[in-house]
CSV table of C-alpha atoms in Angstrom, one decimal:
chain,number,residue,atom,x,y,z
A,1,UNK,CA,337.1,48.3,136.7
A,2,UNK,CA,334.4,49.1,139.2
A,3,UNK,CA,335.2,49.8,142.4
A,4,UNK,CA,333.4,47.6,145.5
A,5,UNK,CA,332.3,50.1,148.3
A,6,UNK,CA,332.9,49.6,151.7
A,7,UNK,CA,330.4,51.4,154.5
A,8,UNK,CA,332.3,51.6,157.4
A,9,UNK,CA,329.5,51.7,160.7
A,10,UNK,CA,329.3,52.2,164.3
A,11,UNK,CA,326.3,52.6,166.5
A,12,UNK,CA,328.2,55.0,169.2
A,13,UNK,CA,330.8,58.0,168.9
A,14,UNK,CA,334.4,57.0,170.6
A,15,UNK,CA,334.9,53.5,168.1
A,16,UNK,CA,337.5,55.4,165.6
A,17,UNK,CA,335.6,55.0,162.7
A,18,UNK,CA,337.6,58.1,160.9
A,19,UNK,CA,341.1,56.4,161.9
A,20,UNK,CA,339.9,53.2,160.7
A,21,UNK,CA,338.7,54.4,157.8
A,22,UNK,CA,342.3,56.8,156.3
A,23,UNK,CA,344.3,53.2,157.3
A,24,UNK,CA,342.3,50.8,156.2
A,25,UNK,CA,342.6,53.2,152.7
A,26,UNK,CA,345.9,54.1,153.0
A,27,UNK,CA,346.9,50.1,153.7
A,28,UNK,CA,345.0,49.0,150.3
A,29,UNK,CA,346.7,51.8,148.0
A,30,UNK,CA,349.9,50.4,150.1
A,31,UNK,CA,348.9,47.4,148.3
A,32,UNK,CA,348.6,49.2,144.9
A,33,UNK,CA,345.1,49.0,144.9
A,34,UNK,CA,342.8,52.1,143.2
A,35,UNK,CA,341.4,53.2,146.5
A,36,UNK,CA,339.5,56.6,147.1
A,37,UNK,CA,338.1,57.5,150.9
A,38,UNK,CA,335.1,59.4,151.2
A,39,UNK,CA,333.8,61.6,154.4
A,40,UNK,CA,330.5,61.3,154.2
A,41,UNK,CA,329.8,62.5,157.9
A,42,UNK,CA,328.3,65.5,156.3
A,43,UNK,CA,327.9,67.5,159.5
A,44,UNK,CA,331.2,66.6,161.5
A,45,UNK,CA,333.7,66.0,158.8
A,46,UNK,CA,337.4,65.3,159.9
A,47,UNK,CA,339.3,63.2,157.7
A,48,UNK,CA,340.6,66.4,155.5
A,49,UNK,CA,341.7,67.8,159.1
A,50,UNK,CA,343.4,64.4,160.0
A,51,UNK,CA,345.2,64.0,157.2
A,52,UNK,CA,346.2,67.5,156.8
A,53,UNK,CA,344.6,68.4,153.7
A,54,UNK,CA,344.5,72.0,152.7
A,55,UNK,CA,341.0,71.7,150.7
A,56,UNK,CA,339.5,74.5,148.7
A,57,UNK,CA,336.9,72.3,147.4
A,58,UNK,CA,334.8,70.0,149.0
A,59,UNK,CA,331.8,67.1,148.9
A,60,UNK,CA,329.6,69.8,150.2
A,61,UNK,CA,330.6,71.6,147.1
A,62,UNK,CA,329.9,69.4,145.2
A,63,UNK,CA,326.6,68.4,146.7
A,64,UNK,CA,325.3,72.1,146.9
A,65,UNK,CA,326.0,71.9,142.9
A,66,UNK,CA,329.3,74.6,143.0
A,67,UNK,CA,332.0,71.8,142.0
A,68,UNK,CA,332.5,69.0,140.1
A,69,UNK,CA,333.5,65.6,142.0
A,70,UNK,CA,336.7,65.3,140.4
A,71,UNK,CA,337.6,68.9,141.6
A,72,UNK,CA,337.0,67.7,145.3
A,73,UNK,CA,339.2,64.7,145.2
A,74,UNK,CA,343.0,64.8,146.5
A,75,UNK,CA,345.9,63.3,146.5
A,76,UNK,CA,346.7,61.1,149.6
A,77,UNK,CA,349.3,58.5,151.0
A,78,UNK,CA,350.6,56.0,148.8
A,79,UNK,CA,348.1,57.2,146.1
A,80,UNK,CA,345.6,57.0,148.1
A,81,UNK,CA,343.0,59.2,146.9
A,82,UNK,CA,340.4,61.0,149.4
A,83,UNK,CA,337.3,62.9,148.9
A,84,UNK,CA,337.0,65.0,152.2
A,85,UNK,CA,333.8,67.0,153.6
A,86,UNK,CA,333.9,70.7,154.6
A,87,UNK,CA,334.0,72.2,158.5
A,88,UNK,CA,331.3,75.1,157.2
A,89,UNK,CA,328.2,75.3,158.8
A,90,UNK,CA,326.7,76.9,155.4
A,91,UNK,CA,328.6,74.5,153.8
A,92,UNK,CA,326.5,71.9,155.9
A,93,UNK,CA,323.1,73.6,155.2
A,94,UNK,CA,323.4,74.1,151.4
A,95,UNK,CA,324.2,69.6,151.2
A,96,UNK,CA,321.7,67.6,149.1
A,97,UNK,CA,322.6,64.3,150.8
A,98,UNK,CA,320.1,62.2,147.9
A,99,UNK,CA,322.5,63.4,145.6
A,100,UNK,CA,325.0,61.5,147.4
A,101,UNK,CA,324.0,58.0,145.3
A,102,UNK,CA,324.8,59.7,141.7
A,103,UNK,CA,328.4,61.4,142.3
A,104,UNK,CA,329.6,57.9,144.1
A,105,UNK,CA,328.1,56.3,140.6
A,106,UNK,CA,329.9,59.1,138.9
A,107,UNK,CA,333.3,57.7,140.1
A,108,UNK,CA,333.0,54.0,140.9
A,109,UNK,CA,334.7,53.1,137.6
A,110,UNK,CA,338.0,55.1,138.5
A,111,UNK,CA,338.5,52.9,141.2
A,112,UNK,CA,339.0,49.3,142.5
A,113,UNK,CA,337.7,50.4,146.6
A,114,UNK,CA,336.0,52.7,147.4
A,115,UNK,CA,335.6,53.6,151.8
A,116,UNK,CA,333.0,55.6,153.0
A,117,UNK,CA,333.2,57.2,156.3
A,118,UNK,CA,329.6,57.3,157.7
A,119,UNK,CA,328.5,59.2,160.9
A,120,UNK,CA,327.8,57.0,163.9
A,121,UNK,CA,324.3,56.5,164.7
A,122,UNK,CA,320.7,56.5,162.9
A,123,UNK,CA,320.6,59.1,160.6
A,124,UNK,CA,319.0,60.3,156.9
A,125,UNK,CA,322.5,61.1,156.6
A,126,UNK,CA,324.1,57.2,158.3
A,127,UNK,CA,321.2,56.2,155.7
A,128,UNK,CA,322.5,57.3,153.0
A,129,UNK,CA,326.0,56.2,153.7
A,130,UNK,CA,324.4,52.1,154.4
A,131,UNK,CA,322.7,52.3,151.4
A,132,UNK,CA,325.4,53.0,149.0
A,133,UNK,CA,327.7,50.1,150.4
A,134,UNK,CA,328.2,47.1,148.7
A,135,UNK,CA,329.1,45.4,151.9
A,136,UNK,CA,329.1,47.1,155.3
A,137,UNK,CA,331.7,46.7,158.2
A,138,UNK,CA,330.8,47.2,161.5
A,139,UNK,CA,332.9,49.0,163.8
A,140,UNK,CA,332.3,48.4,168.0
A,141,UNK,CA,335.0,48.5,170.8
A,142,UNK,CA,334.0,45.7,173.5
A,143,UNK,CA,332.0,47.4,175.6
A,144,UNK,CA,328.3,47.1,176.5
A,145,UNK,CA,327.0,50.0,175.3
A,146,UNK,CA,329.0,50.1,171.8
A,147,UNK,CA,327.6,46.2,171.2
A,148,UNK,CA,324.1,47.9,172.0
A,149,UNK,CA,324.5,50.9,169.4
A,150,UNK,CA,325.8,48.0,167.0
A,151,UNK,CA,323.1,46.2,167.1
A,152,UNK,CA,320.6,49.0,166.0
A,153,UNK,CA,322.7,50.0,163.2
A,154,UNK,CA,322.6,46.7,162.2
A,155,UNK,CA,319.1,46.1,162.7
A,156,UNK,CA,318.2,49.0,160.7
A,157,UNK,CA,320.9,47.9,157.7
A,158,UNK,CA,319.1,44.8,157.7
A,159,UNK,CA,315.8,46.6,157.1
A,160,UNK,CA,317.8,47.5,154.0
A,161,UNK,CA,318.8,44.3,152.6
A,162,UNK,CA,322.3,45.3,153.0
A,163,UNK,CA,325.0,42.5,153.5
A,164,UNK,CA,327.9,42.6,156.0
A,165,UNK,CA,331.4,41.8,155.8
A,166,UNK,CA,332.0,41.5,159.2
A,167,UNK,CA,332.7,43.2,162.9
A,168,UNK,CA,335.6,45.2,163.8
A,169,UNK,CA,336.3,45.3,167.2
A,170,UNK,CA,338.9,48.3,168.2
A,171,UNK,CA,340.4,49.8,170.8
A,172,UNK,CA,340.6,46.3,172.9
A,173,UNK,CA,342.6,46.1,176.3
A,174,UNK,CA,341.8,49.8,177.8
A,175,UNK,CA,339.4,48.2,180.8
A,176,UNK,CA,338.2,45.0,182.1
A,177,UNK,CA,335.8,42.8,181.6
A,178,UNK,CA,335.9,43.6,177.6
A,179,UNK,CA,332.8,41.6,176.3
A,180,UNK,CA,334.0,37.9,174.8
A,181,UNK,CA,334.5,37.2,170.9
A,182,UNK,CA,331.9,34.9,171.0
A,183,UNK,CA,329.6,37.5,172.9
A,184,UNK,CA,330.1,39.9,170.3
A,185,UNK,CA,329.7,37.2,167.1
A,186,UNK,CA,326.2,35.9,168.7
A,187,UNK,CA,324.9,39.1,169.2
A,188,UNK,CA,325.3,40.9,165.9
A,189,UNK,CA,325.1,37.1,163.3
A,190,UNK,CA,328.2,37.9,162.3
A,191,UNK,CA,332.0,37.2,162.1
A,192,UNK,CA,334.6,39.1,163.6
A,193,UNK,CA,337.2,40.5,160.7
A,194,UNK,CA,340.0,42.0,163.1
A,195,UNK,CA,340.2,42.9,166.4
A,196,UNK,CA,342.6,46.0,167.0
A,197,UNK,CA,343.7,47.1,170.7
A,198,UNK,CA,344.3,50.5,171.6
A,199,UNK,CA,348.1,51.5,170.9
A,200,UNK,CA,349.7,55.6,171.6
A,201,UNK,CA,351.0,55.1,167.9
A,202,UNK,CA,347.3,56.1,166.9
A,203,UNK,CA,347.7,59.6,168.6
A,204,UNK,CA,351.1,59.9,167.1
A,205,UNK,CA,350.2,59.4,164.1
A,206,UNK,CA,346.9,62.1,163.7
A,207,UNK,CA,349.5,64.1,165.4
A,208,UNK,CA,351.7,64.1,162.0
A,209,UNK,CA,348.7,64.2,160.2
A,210,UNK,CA,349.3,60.9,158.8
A,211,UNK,CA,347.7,57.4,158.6
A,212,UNK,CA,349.4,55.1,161.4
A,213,UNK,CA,350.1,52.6,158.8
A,214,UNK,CA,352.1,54.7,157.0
A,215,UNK,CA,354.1,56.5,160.0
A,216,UNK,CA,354.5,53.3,162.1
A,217,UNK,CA,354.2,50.5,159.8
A,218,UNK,CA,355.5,47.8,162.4
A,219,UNK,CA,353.0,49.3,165.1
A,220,UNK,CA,350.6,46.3,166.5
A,221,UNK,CA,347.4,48.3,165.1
A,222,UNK,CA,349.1,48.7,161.5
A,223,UNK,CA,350.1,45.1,161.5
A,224,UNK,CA,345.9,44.7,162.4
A,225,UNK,CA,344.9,47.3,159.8
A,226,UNK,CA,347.3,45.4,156.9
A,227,UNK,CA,345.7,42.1,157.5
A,228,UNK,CA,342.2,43.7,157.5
A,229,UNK,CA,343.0,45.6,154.5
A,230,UNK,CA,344.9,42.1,152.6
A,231,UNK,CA,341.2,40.7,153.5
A,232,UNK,CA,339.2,42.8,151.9
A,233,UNK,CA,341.3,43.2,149.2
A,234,UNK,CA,342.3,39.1,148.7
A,235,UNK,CA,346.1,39.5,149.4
A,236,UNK,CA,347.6,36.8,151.1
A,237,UNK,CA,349.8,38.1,154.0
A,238,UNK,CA,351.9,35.7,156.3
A,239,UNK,CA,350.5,35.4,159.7
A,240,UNK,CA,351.9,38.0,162.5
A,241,UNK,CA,352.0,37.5,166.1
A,242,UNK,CA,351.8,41.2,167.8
A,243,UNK,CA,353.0,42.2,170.4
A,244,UNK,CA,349.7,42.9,171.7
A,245,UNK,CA,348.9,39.2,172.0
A,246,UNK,CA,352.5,38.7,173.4
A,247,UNK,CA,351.6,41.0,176.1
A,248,UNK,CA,348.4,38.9,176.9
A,249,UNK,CA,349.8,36.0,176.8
A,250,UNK,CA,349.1,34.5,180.6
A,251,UNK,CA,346.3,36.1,180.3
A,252,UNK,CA,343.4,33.6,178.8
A,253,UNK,CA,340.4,35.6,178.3
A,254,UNK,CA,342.0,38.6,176.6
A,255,UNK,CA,344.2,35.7,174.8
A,256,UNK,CA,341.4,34.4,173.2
A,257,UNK,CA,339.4,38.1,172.1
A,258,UNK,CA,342.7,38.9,170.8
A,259,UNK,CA,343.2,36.2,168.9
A,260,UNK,CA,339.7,35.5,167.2
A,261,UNK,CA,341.0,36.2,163.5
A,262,UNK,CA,343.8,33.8,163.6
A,263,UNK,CA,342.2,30.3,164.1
């Protein structure tokens, strides 16, 4: 068993990359698969504080030398197993972030998935965090200036010869005149995975510390985040109509972005 790794991207703060990234983990160990989440936003860490994890040891423990990965990896959801970052500011300036490559090597054969948290933007540390991925998902919401932070990211993963999964577009149906599906897909080359709208579930959930696919299972984003998560990891799951799309119905252009993934 060697786990595949998943880079989870976004060219601008405010797309939920840290949410996306505990459910889209916490939905794969929900499918009994070996999945460990890592925080490698080295200098703005929050999934440990999201999911309420008291850590004594850290990634930026382990980087400065002081741990061993094993020691920095915790129990999560469903088995879900997550490797979170420190809140320290000397934590932060003790990291070795090129030593990043050998710890993920160091436990790629304990799992079947492995997600990886990356800060947003162009950074030695967002660098690192492309470069370890096996395949990269891009996170945007549908605005203008998310598409245009998406497609630096991209054109500097490119540079890289790394290859892309596809385009997650979140947070849909908070203003108007969201950019089209077809918008999105011509600007970036590639497919859009999921599209995800914005639902008060999300805030209820980090307010319980837990994943939303966990605490409201039935929610219209957890039904997105299952079907994402049963694509990456080949499940087969029967088609849902949410109540998102329900909602939209009359409504043609938000229809159709909402309903991209299901043609």
């Amino acid at each position: 068993m060697t786990a595949k790794i998943y880079t989870i991207i976004s060219g601008k703060g405010g797309t939920g990359s840290t949410t996306t990234v505990i459910n889209i983990g916490a939905a794969l160990a929900g499918f009994a698969k070996k999945t460990l989440i890592i925080d490698m936003d080295l200098g703005m860490p929050t999934v440990g504080l999201m999911l309420g994890l008291e850590t004594k040891t850290t990634l930026h423990d382990v980087l400065s030398g002081d741990a061993d990965i094993k020691d920095a990896i915790y129990d999560g959801p469903s088995n879900l197993k997550i490797l979170p970052g420190s809140i320290s500011l000397h934590s932060f300036l003790n990291t070795d972030p090129d030593k990043l490559a050998g710890l993920v090597e160091s436990v790629k054969d304990d799992f079947e998935f492995i997600i990886i948290d990356s800060p947003t933007g162009i950074s030695k540390n967002s660098m690192a965090a492309i470069s370890l991925a096996d395949e990269l998902i891009q996170l945007m919401n549908p605005d203008i200036a998310s598409l245009a932070g998406a497609m630096k990211v991209k054109a500097i993963s490119d540079s890289l010869e790394k290859q892309f999964f596809g385009i997650i577009v979140n947070r849909t149906g908070v203003v108007k005149n969201e950019l089209s599906s077809e918008r999105i897909e011509t600007a970036l080359g590639l497919k859009i995975l999921e599209i995800l709208p914005e639902d008060p579930n999300i805030r209820n959930s980090v307010a319980f510390k837990a994943p939303v696919v966990v605490k409201y299972p039935g929610s219209p984003v957890s039904v997105g985040f299952n079907r994402l998560s049963a694509e990456i990891s080949g499940i087969k799951v029967p088609a849902v109509e949410t109540f998102v799309e329900e909602k939209n119905s009359k409504k043609k252009g938000k229809r159709k972005l909402l309903s991209i993934n299901r043609k």
